[in-house]
Every structure is written in C-alpha cells, then in structure tokens.
XYZ file of C-alpha atoms in Angstrom:
398
model
C 99.659 110.247 101.266
C 95.988 109.248 101.393
C 95.584 105.853 103.048
C 92.000 105.844 104.445
C 89.074 105.801 102.806
C 87.893 108.603 105.263
C 88.973 112.464 104.443
C 91.286 113.645 106.932
C 90.497 117.047 105.469
C 89.691 120.037 107.819
C 86.226 121.280 107.594
C 84.494 125.157 108.217
C 82.264 125.208 111.707
C 80.402 126.945 109.038
C 79.021 125.684 106.014
C 80.196 126.086 102.399
C 77.794 127.710 99.923
C 77.290 129.222 96.850
C 78.073 132.542 96.735
C 75.386 133.861 94.255
C 72.288 132.443 93.190
C 71.204 129.375 90.725
C 71.096 131.222 88.012
C 74.419 133.295 87.883
C 75.443 129.994 88.516
C 74.109 128.210 84.967
C 75.065 131.918 83.238
C 78.636 131.800 84.749
C 79.560 128.265 84.049
C 79.065 127.176 80.711
C 77.321 123.418 81.441
C 75.858 121.875 84.616
C 76.582 117.761 84.197
C 75.614 115.258 85.223
C 77.035 111.432 85.636
C 76.584 109.543 82.888
C 77.758 106.307 84.255
C 79.574 105.741 87.760
C 80.555 102.245 88.944
C 81.558 101.329 93.101
C 84.675 99.911 92.672
C 84.498 97.360 95.653
C 81.278 96.667 97.891
C 83.676 97.115 100.570
C 84.670 100.367 101.731
C 87.160 101.693 100.222
C 89.536 104.878 98.149
C 90.039 105.779 94.457
C 93.422 106.953 94.517
C 95.421 106.717 91.365
C 94.369 106.639 87.714
C 95.157 106.291 84.472
C 93.534 105.989 81.411
C 95.586 104.307 78.111
C 96.940 105.829 74.900
C 93.912 104.184 73.168
C 91.254 105.467 75.954
C 89.788 102.003 75.704
C 91.272 101.346 79.109
C 90.773 102.618 82.891
C 93.105 101.221 85.636
C 92.541 102.098 89.251
C 95.024 102.537 92.271
C 92.440 101.581 95.553
C 93.499 102.020 99.249
C 92.837 98.458 99.898
C 95.775 97.900 97.763
C 94.174 96.530 94.497
C 94.570 97.662 91.431
C 91.875 97.634 89.292
C 91.319 97.295 85.096
C 87.840 98.706 83.346
C 87.300 98.839 80.241
C 85.848 102.433 78.628
C 82.899 101.643 76.252
C 81.959 103.964 73.498
C 78.754 104.436 75.044
C 80.941 105.914 78.599
C 79.942 102.602 80.257
C 82.937 101.289 82.735
C 82.603 97.998 83.054
C 85.081 95.529 85.264
C 87.481 94.017 83.123
C 90.197 92.196 85.889
C 89.230 93.579 89.859
C 92.344 91.938 90.802
C 95.387 92.419 88.620
C 97.097 93.565 91.579
C 97.266 93.270 95.403
C 99.680 94.170 97.198
C 100.845 93.631 101.203
C 101.979 98.301 101.102
C 100.545 100.434 99.551
C 100.083 102.148 96.234
C 102.357 105.429 95.043
C 101.415 105.683 91.164
C 100.050 103.813 87.631
C 100.640 105.036 84.420
C 99.715 103.341 81.128
C 102.564 102.833 78.327
C 102.157 106.037 75.909
C 102.333 103.688 72.793
C 100.940 100.183 74.279
C 97.191 100.210 75.724
C 98.384 96.873 76.663
C 100.950 97.578 79.465
C 101.000 99.535 82.528
C 103.234 99.408 85.228
C 102.071 99.826 88.973
C 104.807 101.547 92.288
C 104.027 100.826 95.925
C 104.938 102.063 99.302
C 107.424 98.997 98.736
C 109.961 100.052 96.343
C 108.451 97.404 93.942
C 107.294 98.633 90.377
C 104.608 96.605 88.785
C 104.535 95.803 85.136
C 101.599 93.850 83.167
C 100.361 92.971 79.868
C 96.216 93.265 80.180
C 96.617 90.969 77.376
C 97.544 88.056 79.471
C 96.069 89.584 82.443
C 99.793 89.268 84.568
C 102.782 90.772 85.866
C 105.367 90.566 83.159
C 108.174 92.342 85.231
C 109.161 94.257 88.350
C 111.620 96.904 88.308
C 113.165 97.253 91.894
C 116.307 99.751 92.716
C 118.254 97.130 96.035
C 121.621 98.949 95.060
C 121.845 100.089 98.035
C 120.934 96.859 99.547
C 117.097 98.255 101.673
C 115.130 99.233 98.573
C 113.584 102.412 98.836
C 110.154 103.639 99.579
C 108.113 104.572 96.565
C 105.770 107.626 96.405
C 104.521 108.185 92.471
C 106.515 107.132 88.798
C 105.915 107.907 85.424
C 107.704 106.782 82.192
C 108.962 109.118 79.191
C 107.364 109.405 75.774
C 108.783 106.651 74.202
C 108.341 104.339 76.815
C 111.408 103.911 77.033
C 112.784 105.368 80.945
C 110.400 104.750 83.643
C 111.040 107.110 87.309
C 110.825 106.154 90.232
C 110.740 109.216 93.503
C 111.516 107.871 96.758
C 110.906 109.666 100.219
C 113.733 110.529 102.263
C 115.881 107.693 102.944
C 117.487 106.222 106.792
C 121.157 108.030 104.667
C 119.307 111.760 104.586
C 118.250 111.526 101.241
C 115.718 111.444 98.476
C 116.100 109.551 95.803
C 114.923 109.676 91.801
C 114.999 106.007 90.248
C 115.535 105.251 86.200
C 114.896 102.152 84.726
C 115.385 100.584 81.486
C 111.975 99.132 80.064
C 113.182 97.400 77.491
C 116.024 96.167 79.112
C 114.784 95.584 82.245
C 117.362 97.255 83.900
C 118.165 99.873 86.440
C 119.785 103.053 85.299
C 121.035 104.855 88.215
C 119.744 108.040 90.218
C 119.457 111.546 90.779
C 119.671 112.295 94.825
C 121.104 115.844 95.243
C 118.110 117.395 93.590
C 115.797 117.610 96.584
C 115.781 117.327 100.982
C 112.490 116.183 101.464
C 110.055 113.591 100.282
C 109.507 114.100 96.606
C 105.812 113.937 96.082
C 105.772 113.489 92.549
C 106.847 112.559 89.205
C 106.153 114.136 85.421
C 107.642 113.224 82.127
C 106.911 116.101 79.172
C 104.708 114.631 76.861
C 106.477 115.395 73.559
C 110.031 115.318 75.049
C 111.197 111.888 75.895
C 113.581 113.524 77.926
C 112.814 116.707 79.685
C 111.472 115.732 83.306
C 110.237 116.837 86.165
C 109.610 116.212 90.290
C 108.135 117.866 92.802
C 108.916 117.552 96.622
C 108.058 118.687 100.339
C 110.982 121.001 100.233
C 108.639 123.474 97.673
C 110.673 122.372 94.846
C 110.178 121.463 91.267
C 113.136 120.712 89.116
C 113.575 120.359 85.756
C 115.928 117.481 83.723
C 117.206 116.565 80.783
C 118.114 113.638 81.270
C 120.217 113.014 78.002
C 122.652 114.852 80.264
C 126.148 113.037 81.671
C 125.245 113.791 85.384
C 122.554 115.000 87.762
C 124.440 118.368 87.586
C 124.266 118.910 84.027
C 120.958 117.242 83.960
C 119.642 119.696 85.836
C 118.340 122.221 84.040
C 115.605 124.357 85.645
C 114.247 125.040 89.563
C 111.313 126.748 90.442
C 110.688 127.474 94.214
C 107.334 127.138 95.969
C 108.638 128.029 99.281
C 105.433 125.210 100.488
C 105.032 121.746 99.830
C 103.956 120.384 96.710
C 101.715 117.283 95.911
C 101.156 116.804 92.358
C 102.350 118.750 89.186
C 101.866 118.230 85.102
C 102.844 120.081 82.107
C 101.152 122.373 80.118
C 101.437 124.667 77.100
C 100.467 128.190 76.719
C 99.164 129.529 72.684
C 102.283 130.726 71.802
C 104.242 126.589 72.077
C 105.635 127.278 75.545
C 106.114 124.984 78.241
C 104.312 125.630 81.340
C 104.391 123.845 84.412
C 101.391 123.153 87.640
C 102.114 123.047 91.063
C 98.804 122.112 93.249
C 100.126 122.006 96.881
C 99.370 120.503 99.957
C 97.728 123.713 100.593
C 95.298 123.938 97.783
C 97.349 126.523 95.948
C 98.284 126.935 92.336
C 101.579 127.684 91.315
C 102.325 128.095 87.580
C 105.639 129.026 86.100
C 107.017 129.211 82.097
C 109.500 126.569 82.283
C 112.491 128.457 79.824
C 112.505 132.265 81.753
C 111.644 130.228 85.267
C 109.579 132.935 85.866
C 106.115 132.600 87.996
C 103.371 134.148 85.389
C 100.877 133.415 88.083
C 100.203 132.513 91.991
C 96.391 131.872 93.074
C 96.471 131.224 96.629
C 93.119 128.733 97.813
C 91.094 132.083 98.882
C 91.397 132.882 94.622
C 90.379 129.486 93.857
C 87.444 129.411 95.930
C 86.313 132.749 94.982
C 86.359 131.920 91.167
C 84.471 128.299 92.448
C 81.505 130.583 93.754
C 82.218 129.307 96.631
C 82.095 131.133 100.379
C 84.135 128.340 101.670
C 87.852 128.867 101.191
C 89.399 125.774 104.048
C 87.006 123.253 102.740
C 88.094 124.303 98.898
C 89.419 120.809 97.406
C 92.122 120.925 93.955
C 92.911 117.882 93.061
C 94.546 118.269 89.586
C 95.444 120.677 86.735
C 94.125 119.606 82.955
C 94.346 120.091 79.339
C 91.874 120.781 77.298
C 91.376 119.929 73.232
C 92.205 123.252 72.861
C 95.616 124.175 73.394
C 94.545 125.387 77.114
C 94.192 124.039 80.301
C 91.609 123.702 83.489
C 91.760 123.566 86.635
C 89.373 120.862 88.911
C 88.673 122.087 92.374
C 85.512 121.457 94.605
C 84.001 121.472 98.632
C 84.989 118.558 100.933
C 82.081 120.027 102.687
C 78.661 117.580 103.409
C 81.673 115.054 101.821
C 82.656 116.754 98.274
C 79.074 116.508 96.972
C 78.383 120.393 97.509
C 80.191 121.638 94.782
C 83.276 120.329 91.576
C 83.732 122.297 88.857
C 86.493 123.084 86.294
C 87.925 126.764 86.231
C 89.664 127.405 82.686
C 93.052 129.479 82.850
C 92.777 132.143 80.247
C 95.339 135.332 80.637
C 96.483 134.717 84.186
C 92.976 134.319 85.658
C 90.921 130.889 86.622
C 87.124 131.465 84.612
C 84.150 130.330 85.677
C 84.211 127.095 83.128
C 81.939 123.408 83.837
C 79.981 122.247 86.922
C 79.751 118.715 87.580
C 76.603 117.691 89.111
C 75.993 114.399 90.771
C 79.008 114.190 92.171
C 79.317 111.871 95.770
C 82.331 112.164 97.573
C 85.888 113.834 98.079
C 87.644 113.731 94.506
C 90.669 112.254 95.460
C 92.519 111.439 90.987
C 90.924 112.350 87.642
C 91.893 111.688 83.718
C 90.973 114.239 81.242
C 89.856 112.380 77.303
C 90.943 115.651 75.664
C 89.620 113.044 72.342
C 86.125 113.183 73.657
C 86.204 114.848 75.960
C 85.273 113.342 78.917
C 86.203 113.313 82.962
C 86.970 110.732 85.083
C 87.423 110.698 88.885
C 87.328 108.296 91.760
C 88.223 109.310 95.716
C 86.840 108.607 98.776
C 83.501 107.090 98.433
C 85.256 104.417 96.191
C 83.025 105.671 93.435
C 84.424 105.827 89.926
C 81.980 108.584 87.988
C 82.254 110.034 84.241
C 80.593 112.781 82.590
C 80.639 113.883 78.898
C 81.838 117.441 78.809
C 80.350 118.097 75.197
C 77.188 120.116 74.810
C 74.349 118.114 73.511
C 74.803 120.527 69.800
C 78.618 119.543 69.604
C 77.835 115.897 67.494
C 76.379 113.328 69.750
C 77.518 110.566 67.642
C 81.152 110.900 67.888
C 83.212 109.445 71.749
C 81.063 108.281 74.416
C 76.932 109.123 74.129
C 76.648 112.108 75.324
C 72.590 111.978 75.283
C 72.781 109.875 77.402
C 72.129 111.617 80.517
C 70.372 110.034 83.147
C 72.670 108.141 85.856
C 73.620 104.365 84.720
C 74.654 102.664 88.639
C 76.565 99.380 88.815
C 78.101 97.506 91.682
C 80.781 95.434 91.583
C 82.684 93.045 94.201
C 86.025 93.386 94.886
C 88.655 90.051 94.312
C 90.690 91.560 95.757
C 124.491 108.258 87.068
C 123.226 108.827 83.568
C 119.990 107.014 83.233
C 120.421 106.189 79.575
C-alpha cells in the first residue's frame, strides 16, 4: 500500500525513451492531449492515492497520503474547485473512497484502522461510521465498494492475527453489520469491486493471486462463490468490463504491472499482457519503468488501459492503450503530466480523464477532438493549462 509521496518503484539505470519518432507517435496515438485544468491538493508534500467521481460527475473525492479526504466541484468548463478541503482527517491511512451510485451527495471512505465513514456532502459532515467488532478488535482494511443499488457496502482486510483475511458486508440503509466471508483468500485482499449493473455480483482480488467472483444473494460463502481465476502472482487492482457481445470480463492489474483479462462465465483467460508487451505497445524502451495505472470503460463499449513510465518522475510518458480483439493498440497520449500517476477516473459521458499521483496534483484532460462538438461537457477549446494552488486544512450478506 502506497504511503509516502516519494516513489519506491525501481527505475532503470538506462533512460526510458520512445522507440519511434515524434511523427510516428502522432500517427499512432490519435490525440496528443494537453491538460485542461490542474490543481495542487496541498502546498505541503502529499500523494494522491484514491479518486472517486459522483454519479452526476459534478463532484470528485480525493484521498491523500496525508490522511485527508478532499472534495472538489467539477465545473462544466473542466475546472476543479475545492469544495471541502478537510471533509475527513484520520489517524490512519485512507484505503478507499467511493461515491454512492444513485446519490451524488453521499460517499464512504475506509481507513486502515478498520473504520468506514459515511458522509453527506450537503451538510459536509459524517453521518455514520461502519465497523466490525464481532471478534473484538477492528480489522485492518484495504479497500471498499458499494453495490449498484446502494444497499450493500463491502470492505476487504489484510490477513489478521488468526491467519484469515475477510470480506466484510454492511447494510447501508439499516446501518448494520451483515456478516463476512473468510475462506476465499489466504493472503491480504487488495481490491473489491461490485458489478456495474448487477447488485448481487461482486469480485475480490488478493496477494494470493486469486480473483473470486461471488453472488452475494446466496446463503453461504461456498454457494456464493461462482468463479475463481488464478493469475499466479499478486494482484493490485481489478475492474469489470464487457466485450462487444455483452459478456462480462474482469481485468486484473498485477503488482508487477501485468494485465490479465478473464471471461467470467467461461473462466477462460482471454488475454495476458506482461509489462514487456505493454511497454512495447506504449512505444517505450524500458519495461522496468512501466506503470500500469488502471483500466477504464470507454463510451463506445470497449475499454482502455492507462499506463505510463516511472522514468523522470512520470513526466516522460502517460498514454492509453485500447483493447481490441486480444490486442492493445495505441490510443491517446496525455502531455503535460508532471507526476507518477497512482489513481484515475474516466468520465464516459463527457470523455475526460482525471488523474492524481505522487506530486499531489489533480489533473484533468479532455479526450474529445476539438471538432467533436466543443459545446458539450468540458470545454475542449481550453488548451492552455489553468492552475491553482489550495492550502490544505487539513453468512448471507443480506
């Protein structure tokens, strides 16, 4: 888990460079994008760890390594305005933040200490705190997510003193602990994600290399377990996608910056892209510096991979690769990046990317072409970098 704003990633002794000319890069990547807006989360040194955007895309939650939670208003012109610089300040590190799927004013934030805070942005205050004390001491948390209908909240844990790692479930409306799964993983659980449309379908990933898919409407953990994929290496993050035929896919990004893609129902591994292949697709020379940030669903029904280089503190390369028929193809290049990116969100409706990372900057890039109707969403005519600094004040689950 990333804590310090200084990168711990290994960096190649040989400088990482592009493997083709600037002209070839322009032909390969559809757009060379400049930041539409950028803001520093703090005047003090910090790292952006987690991002979440509200369902109406008007708000952005940012979790920082300084154990602070901030909220920004996302304007129609693409500007980011600090709405609450100290919504949450915690004793322990933030492990995840998530807006509700149907309420743009509600979000949750989980911390390493084992607390999940629910906030109402209208009042700017905490409204409830979820925790599991069923076995006495609270469990060390690693991530959290909310299901599609905002009824069930899940948090994952590290391996506890008894040797088990847990998936903890809570009833959001009743504000009650529902139960847990503890037999599905043998190491720290690193990430949990509910299905984007099915409120009962849920996936978890772990250091043990397993990605498990559950149907939480079932009575027991054994019955709930539907599918299991083994990447045979530690998994950092997962995401749900669909292919053109509508079948569910799960993408797994490993701690070694490989990408595994699985067909959920057939349990087949559709594709495996190691970091050498991803580096080659990015048209870069050093696989040691490859940094796979995340996968995001695109507005056209496909998905893309956001990846870059850790060389020169991330400023050399931040690009996306589009998944197409078991291949990763050059897609977009994000110029003006000034940090190693650690978290990102993508707005499918207005087609903009927001990223944060080790310099504590929050940067927005508009992904639409200038010719594609600049009047919609974020103003794509704004090519110049606007910049502001804000001081930081800092059992059955149902």
